[in-house]
Coordinates of C-alpha atoms and ligand atoms in Angstrom, one line a residue:
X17 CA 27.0 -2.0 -2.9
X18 CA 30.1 -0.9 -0.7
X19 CA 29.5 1.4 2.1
X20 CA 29.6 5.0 1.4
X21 CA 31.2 7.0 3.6
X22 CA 31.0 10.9 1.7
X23 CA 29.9 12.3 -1.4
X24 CA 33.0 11.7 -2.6
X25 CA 32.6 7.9 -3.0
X26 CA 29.2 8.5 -3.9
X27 CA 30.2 10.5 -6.9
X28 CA 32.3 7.6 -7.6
X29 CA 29.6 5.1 -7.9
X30 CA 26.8 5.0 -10.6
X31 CA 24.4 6.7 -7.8
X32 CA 26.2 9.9 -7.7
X33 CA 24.0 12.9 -7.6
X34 CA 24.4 13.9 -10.6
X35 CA 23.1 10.9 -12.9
X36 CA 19.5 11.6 -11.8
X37 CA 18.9 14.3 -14.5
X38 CA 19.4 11.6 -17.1
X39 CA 18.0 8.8 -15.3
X40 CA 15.0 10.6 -14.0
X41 CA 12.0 10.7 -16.6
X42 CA 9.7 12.7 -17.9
X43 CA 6.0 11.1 -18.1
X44 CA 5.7 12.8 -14.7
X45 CA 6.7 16.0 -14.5
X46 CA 6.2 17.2 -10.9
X47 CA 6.0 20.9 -9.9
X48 CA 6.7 20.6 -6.3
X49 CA 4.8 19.5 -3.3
X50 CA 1.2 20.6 -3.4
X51 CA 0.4 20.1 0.6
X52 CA 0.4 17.4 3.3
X53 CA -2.6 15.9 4.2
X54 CA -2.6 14.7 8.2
X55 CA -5.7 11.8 9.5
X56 CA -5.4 13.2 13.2
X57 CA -7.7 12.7 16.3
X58 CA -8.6 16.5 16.5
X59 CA -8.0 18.5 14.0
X60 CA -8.6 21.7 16.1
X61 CA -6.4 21.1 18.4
X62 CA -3.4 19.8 15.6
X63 CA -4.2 23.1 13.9
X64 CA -3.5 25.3 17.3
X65 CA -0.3 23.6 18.1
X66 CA 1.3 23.7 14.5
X67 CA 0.5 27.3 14.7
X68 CA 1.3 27.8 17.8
X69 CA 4.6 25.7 17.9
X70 CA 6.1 26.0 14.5
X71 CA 4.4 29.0 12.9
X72 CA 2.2 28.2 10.7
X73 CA -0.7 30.5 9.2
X74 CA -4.3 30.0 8.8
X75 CA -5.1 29.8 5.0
X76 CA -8.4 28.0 4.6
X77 CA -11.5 25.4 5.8
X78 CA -14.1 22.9 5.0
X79 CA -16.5 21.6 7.6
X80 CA -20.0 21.5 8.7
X81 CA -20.1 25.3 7.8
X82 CA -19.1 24.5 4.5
X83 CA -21.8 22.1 3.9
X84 CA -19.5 18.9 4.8
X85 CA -21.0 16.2 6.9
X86 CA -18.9 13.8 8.0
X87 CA -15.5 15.2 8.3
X88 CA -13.9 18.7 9.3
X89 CA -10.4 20.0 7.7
X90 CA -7.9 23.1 8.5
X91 CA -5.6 24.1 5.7
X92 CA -2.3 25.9 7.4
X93 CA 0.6 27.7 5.4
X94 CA 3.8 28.8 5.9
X95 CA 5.5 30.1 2.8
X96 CA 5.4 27.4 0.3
X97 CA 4.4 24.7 2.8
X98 CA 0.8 23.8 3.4
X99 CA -0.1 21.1 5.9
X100 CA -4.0 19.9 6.0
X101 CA -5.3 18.3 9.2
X102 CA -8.3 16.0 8.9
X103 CA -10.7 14.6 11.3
X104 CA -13.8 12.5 10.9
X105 CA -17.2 14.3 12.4
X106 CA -18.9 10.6 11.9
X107 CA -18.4 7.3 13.5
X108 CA -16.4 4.3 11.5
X109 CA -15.2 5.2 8.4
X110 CA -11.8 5.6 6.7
X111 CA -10.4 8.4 8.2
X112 CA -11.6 7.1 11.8
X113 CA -9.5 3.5 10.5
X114 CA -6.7 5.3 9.8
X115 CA -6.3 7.1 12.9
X116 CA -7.3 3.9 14.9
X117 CA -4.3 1.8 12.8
X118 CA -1.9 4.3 12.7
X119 CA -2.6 7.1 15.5
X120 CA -2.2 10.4 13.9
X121 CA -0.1 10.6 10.8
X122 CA 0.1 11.5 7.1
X123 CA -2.5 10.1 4.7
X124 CA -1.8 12.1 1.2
X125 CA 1.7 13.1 0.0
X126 CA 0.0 15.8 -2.8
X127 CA 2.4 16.4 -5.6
X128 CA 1.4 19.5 -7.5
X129 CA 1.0 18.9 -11.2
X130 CA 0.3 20.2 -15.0
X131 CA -1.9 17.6 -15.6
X132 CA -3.4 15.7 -13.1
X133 CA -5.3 13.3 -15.6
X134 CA -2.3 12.2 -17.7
X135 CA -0.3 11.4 -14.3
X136 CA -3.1 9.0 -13.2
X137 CA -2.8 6.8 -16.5
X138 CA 1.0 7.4 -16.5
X139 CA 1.5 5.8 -13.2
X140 CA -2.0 3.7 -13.4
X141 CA -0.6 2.1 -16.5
X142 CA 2.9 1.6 -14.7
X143 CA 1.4 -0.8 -12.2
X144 CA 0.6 1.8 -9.7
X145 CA -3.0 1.0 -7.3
X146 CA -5.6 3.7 -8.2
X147 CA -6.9 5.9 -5.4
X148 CA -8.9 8.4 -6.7
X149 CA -9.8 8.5 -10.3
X150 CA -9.4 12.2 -12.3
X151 CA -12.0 14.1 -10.7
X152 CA -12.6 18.0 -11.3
X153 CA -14.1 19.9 -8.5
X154 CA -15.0 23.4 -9.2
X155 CA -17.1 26.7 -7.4
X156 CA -17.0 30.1 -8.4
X157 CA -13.6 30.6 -8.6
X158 CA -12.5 27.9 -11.1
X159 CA -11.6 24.2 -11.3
X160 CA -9.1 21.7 -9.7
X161 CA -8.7 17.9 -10.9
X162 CA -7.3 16.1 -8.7
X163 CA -6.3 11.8 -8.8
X164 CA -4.6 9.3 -6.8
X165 CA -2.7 6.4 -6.1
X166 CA -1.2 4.4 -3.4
X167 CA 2.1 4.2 -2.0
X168 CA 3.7 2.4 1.1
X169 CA 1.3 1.3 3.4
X170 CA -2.2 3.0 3.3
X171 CA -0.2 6.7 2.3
X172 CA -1.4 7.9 -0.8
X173 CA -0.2 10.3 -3.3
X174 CA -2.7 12.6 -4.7
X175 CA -1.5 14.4 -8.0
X176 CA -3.1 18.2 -8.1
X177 CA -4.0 20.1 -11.2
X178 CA -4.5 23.9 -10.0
X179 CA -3.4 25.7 -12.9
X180 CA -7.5 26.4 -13.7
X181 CA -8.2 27.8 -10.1
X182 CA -7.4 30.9 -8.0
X183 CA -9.6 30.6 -5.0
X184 CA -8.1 29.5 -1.8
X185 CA -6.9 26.2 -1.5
X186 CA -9.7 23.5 -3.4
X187 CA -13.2 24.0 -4.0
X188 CA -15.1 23.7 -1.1
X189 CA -12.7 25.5 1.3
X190 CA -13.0 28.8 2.6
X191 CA -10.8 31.4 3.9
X192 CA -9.9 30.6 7.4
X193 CA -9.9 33.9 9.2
X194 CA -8.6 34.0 12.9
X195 CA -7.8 36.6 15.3
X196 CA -4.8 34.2 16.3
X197 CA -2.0 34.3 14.2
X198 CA 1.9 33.8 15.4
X199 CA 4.3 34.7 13.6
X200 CA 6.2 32.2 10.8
X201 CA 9.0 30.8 12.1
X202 CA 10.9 30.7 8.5
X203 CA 10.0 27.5 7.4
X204 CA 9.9 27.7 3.3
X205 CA 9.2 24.6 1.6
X206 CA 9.3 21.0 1.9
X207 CA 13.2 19.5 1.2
X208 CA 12.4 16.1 1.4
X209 CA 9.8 13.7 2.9
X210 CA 10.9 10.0 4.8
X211 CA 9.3 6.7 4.4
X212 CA 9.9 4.0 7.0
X213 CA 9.1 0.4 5.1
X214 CA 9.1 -3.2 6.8
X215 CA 11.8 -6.1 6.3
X216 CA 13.1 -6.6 3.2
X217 CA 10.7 -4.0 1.2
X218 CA 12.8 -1.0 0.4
X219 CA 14.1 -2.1 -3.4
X220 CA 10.5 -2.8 -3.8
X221 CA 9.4 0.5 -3.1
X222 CA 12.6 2.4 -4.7
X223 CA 11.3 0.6 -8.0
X224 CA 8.2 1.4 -7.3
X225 CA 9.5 5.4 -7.5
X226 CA 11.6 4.4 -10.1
X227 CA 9.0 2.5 -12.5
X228 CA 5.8 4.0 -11.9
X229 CA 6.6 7.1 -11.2
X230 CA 9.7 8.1 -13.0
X231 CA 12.3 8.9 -10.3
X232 CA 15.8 7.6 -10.2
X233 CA 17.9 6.7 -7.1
X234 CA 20.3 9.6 -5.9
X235 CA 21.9 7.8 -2.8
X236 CA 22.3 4.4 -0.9
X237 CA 23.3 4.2 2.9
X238 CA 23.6 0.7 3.9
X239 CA 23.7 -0.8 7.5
X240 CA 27.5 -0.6 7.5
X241 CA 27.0 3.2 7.0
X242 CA 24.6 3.6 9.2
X243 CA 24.7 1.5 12.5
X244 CA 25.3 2.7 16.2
X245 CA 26.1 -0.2 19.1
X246 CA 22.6 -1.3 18.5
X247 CA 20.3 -0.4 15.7
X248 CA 20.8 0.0 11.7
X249 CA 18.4 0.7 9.1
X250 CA 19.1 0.6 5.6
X251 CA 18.5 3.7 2.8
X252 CA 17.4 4.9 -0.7
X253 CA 17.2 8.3 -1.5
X254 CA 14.6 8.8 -4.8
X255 CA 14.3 12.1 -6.6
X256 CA 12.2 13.1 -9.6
X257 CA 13.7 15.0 -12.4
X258 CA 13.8 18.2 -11.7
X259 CA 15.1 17.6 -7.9
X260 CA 12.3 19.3 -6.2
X261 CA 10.7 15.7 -4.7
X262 CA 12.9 14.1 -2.8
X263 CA 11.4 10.6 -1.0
X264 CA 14.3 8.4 1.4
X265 CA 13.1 5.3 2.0
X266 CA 14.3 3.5 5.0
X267 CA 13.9 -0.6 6.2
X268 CA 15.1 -1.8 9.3
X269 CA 18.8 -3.6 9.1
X270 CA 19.8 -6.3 11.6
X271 CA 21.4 -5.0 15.4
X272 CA 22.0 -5.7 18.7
X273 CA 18.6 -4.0 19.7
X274 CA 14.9 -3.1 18.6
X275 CA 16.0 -0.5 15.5
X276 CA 14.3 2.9 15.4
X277 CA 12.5 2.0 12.1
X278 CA 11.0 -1.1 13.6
X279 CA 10.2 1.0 16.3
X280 CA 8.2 3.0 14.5
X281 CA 6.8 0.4 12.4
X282 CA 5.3 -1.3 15.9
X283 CA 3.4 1.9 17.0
X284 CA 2.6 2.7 13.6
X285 CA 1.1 -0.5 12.4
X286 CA 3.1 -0.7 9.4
X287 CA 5.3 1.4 6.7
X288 CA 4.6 5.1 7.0
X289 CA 5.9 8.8 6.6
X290 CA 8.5 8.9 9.0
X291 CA 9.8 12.7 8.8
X292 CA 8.9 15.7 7.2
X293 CA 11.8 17.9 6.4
X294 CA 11.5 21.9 5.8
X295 CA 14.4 24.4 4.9
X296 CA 14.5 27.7 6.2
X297 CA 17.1 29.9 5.2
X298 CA 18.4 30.9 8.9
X299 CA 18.0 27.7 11.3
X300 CA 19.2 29.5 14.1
X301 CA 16.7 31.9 14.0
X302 CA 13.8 28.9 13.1
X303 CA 15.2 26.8 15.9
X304 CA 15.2 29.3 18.8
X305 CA 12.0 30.5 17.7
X306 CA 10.6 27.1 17.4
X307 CA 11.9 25.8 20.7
X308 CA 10.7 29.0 22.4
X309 CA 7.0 27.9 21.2
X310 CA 7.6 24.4 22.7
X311 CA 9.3 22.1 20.1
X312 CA 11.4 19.4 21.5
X313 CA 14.2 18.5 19.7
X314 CA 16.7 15.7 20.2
X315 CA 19.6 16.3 22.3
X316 CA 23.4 16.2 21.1
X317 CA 25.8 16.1 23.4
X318 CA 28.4 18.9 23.9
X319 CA 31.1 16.3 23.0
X320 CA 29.9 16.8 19.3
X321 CA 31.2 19.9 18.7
X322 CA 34.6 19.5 20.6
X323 CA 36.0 17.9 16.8
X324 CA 33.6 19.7 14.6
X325 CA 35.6 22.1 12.5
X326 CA 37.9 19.6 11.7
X327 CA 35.3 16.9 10.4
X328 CA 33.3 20.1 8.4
X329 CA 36.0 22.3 8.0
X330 CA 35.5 26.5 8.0
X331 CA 31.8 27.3 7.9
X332 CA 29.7 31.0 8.5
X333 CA 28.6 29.9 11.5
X334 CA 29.5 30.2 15.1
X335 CA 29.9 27.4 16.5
X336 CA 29.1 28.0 20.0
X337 CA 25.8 29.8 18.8
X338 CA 25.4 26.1 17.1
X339 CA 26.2 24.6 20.1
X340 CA 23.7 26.2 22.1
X341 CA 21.0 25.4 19.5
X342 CA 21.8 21.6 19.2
X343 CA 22.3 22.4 15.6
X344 CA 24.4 19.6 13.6
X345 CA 26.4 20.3 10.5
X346 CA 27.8 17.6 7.2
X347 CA 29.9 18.2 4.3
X348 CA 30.0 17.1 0.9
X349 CA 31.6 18.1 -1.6
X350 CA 29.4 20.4 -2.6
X351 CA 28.6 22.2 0.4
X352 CA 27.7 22.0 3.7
X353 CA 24.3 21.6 5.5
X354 CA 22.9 22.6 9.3
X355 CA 20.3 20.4 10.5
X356 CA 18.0 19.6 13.8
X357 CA 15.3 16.9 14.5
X358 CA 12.5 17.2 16.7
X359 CA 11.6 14.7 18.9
X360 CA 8.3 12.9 17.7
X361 CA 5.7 15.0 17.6
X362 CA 2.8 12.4 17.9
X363 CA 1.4 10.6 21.2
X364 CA 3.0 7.3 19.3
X365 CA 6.9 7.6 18.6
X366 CA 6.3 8.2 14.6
X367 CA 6.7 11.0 13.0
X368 CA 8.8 14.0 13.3
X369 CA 10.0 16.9 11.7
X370 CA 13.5 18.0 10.5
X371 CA 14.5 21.3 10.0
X372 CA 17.4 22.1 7.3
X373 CA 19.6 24.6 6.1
X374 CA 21.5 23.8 2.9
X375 CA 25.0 25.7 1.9
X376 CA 25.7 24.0 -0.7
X377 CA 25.2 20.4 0.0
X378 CA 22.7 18.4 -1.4
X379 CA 22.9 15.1 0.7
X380 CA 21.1 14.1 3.6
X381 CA 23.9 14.8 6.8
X382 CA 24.9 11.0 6.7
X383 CA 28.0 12.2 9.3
X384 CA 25.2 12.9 11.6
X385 CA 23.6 9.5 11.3
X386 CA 25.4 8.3 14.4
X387 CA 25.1 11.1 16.9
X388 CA 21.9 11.3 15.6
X389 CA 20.9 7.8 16.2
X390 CA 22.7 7.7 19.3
X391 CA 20.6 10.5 20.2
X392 CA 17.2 8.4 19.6
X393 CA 18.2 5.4 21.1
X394 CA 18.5 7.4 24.5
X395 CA 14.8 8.2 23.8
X396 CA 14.3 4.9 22.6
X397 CA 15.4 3.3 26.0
X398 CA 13.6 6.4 27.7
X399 CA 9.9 4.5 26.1
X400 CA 11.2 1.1 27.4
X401 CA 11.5 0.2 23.5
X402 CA 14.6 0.0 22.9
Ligands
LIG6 FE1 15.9 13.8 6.6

């Protein structure tokens, strides 16, 4: 399709935003994000830094304690986020695999769920690759069922069926108590979650979220959209129904030089969760206080905010308070939006995190793609892999 320069055009084409409550169906009705599960070389030491650095809270454990053998986890929250970070106690084994392929990254993309059962044979029966089967785990304080299937690359997504429990977290956790706890930063839920694909695979895995699991396409960036001097990638943006999952998918598109997606694709052996985003409601505030606590973030340069009000026109914001914070801002017609990306936060240059505001806007800051990818290839040529 043409290139798509704002949400104007978009709105234009059959992909505008708005088509996806018709097109998006209703055999899988999805709640929100249940939680994020992390296979990480030590868990105890993820756990202090996403505390530490972006102000999480200690909500719950399973481990040797707990009667587990062969693998330890840490269950963190901030508001409606929850991230869990897993490492194996044992040699070999899946989780030890994982982290071996892939370095540390995310394993389960849990969607929370009515009916955790029906979404297995919904999606099963749709062509999706069974994970887990439906299986109900229960203690004292009720029952979850939980089920499973695959997505891109060896990340799974685990459907979760809570509505018969009210102890903390699953059965067979227990409340993490900890005389360290820092204070949230204002991160409140999960606005959208990226997947970096190989070559030639992202219609594959847009109908993959549109046919097996019900979603419907809300936006298309192609390389003519989205290339600097050197790199381009290619995007889908797929939403379920109710517009609380939204899953980008990006491929790598032809350029000058090694692309950011293929990039990551190198170090991370193959497609993956690229970025986790999370809205707060006051990004200053979350950005300071994040980099305070030790968070890299890319750097703009100044020169990006010597045009801004006239590419974004009058916003809330100061913009030398944005300025000083790195913070970058995109239009649509339905709003605006304020967003920062941290700098991998990995050993390998995988995944990161992006922190959003929305005013209004529901798209994805493609006005930024270009200072932003500008911004990576400086780190890019910074690891020699540019
Ligand atoms: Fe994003």
């Amino acid at each position: 399709m043409a290139g798509i320069k704002n949400l104007q055009d978009l709105q234009n084409t059959e992909y505008g935003i708005k088509k996806i409550f018709n097109d998006a169906e209703d055999f899988l009705p999805i709640l929100g994000t249940d939680y994020v599960e992390l296979y990480v070389g030590n868990a105890k030491q993820s756990a202090h830094f996403y505390k530490t650095a972006f102000g999480f809270q200690s909500e719950a454990y399973a481990g040797l304690e707990t009667g587990l053998k062969d693998r330890v986890s840490y269950v963190l929250k901030q508001d409606k986020i929850r991230l869990v970070l897993t490492t194996s106690l044992v040699q070999d084994g899946a989780i030890n695999k994982h982290v071996n392929e892939h370095g540390d990254g995310v394993k389960v993309i849990a969607l929370w769920v009515e009916d955790a059962t029906k979404a297995f044979e919904e999606t099963t029966k749709r062509g999706a690759k069974p994970y887990l089967k439906p299986t109900k785990e229960e203690d004292e304080d009720g029952f979850v069922i939980r089920s499973g299937i695959y997505t891109y690359g060896e990340t799974v997504h685990i459907f979760v069926e809570r509505k018969n429990y009210k102890g903390t977290f699953l059965p067979g956790y227990k409340k993490w108590e900890s005389h360290y706890n820092p204070k949230p930063v204002g991160l409140k839920f999960i606005d959208h979650m990226v997947g970096n694909v190989g070559w030639g695979q992202m219609k594959k895995w847009c109908d993959f979220y549109a046919k097996i699991m019900g979603f419907a396409q809300i936006i298309s960036f192609t390389d003519d959209d989205i290339s600097t001097e050197y790199t381009a990638l290619m995007s889908k943006v797929m939403s379920n129904g109710n517009g609380r999952i939204k899953f980008p998918i990006n491929e790598p598109a032809e350029g000058k030089k090694k692309s950011q997606i293929e990039e990551y694709l190198d170090f991370y052996n193959g497609p993956g969760v690229q970025h986790i985003a999370v809205a707060t409601n006051d990004i200053v505030r979350t950005v300071k206080a994040m980099r305070e606590r030790g968070v890299e973030f890319l750097y703009v340069p100044e020169t990006y905010y010597d045009d801004l009000l006239e590419r974004v026109g009058k916003i809330d914001e100061d913009v030398e308070v944005l300025k000083e914070n790195g913070i970058l801002i995109d239009r649509d017609e339905e709003g605006y939006l304020l967003q920062l990306f941290t700098k991998p936060v990995l050993d390998r240059p995988t995944m990161f995190f992006e922190v959003i505001q929305r005013k209004g806007a529901q798209s994805f800051g493609v006005g930024n793609f270009k200072a932003l990818f500008e911004a990576i290839e400086r780190e890019q040529a910074n690891r020699g892999t540019l």
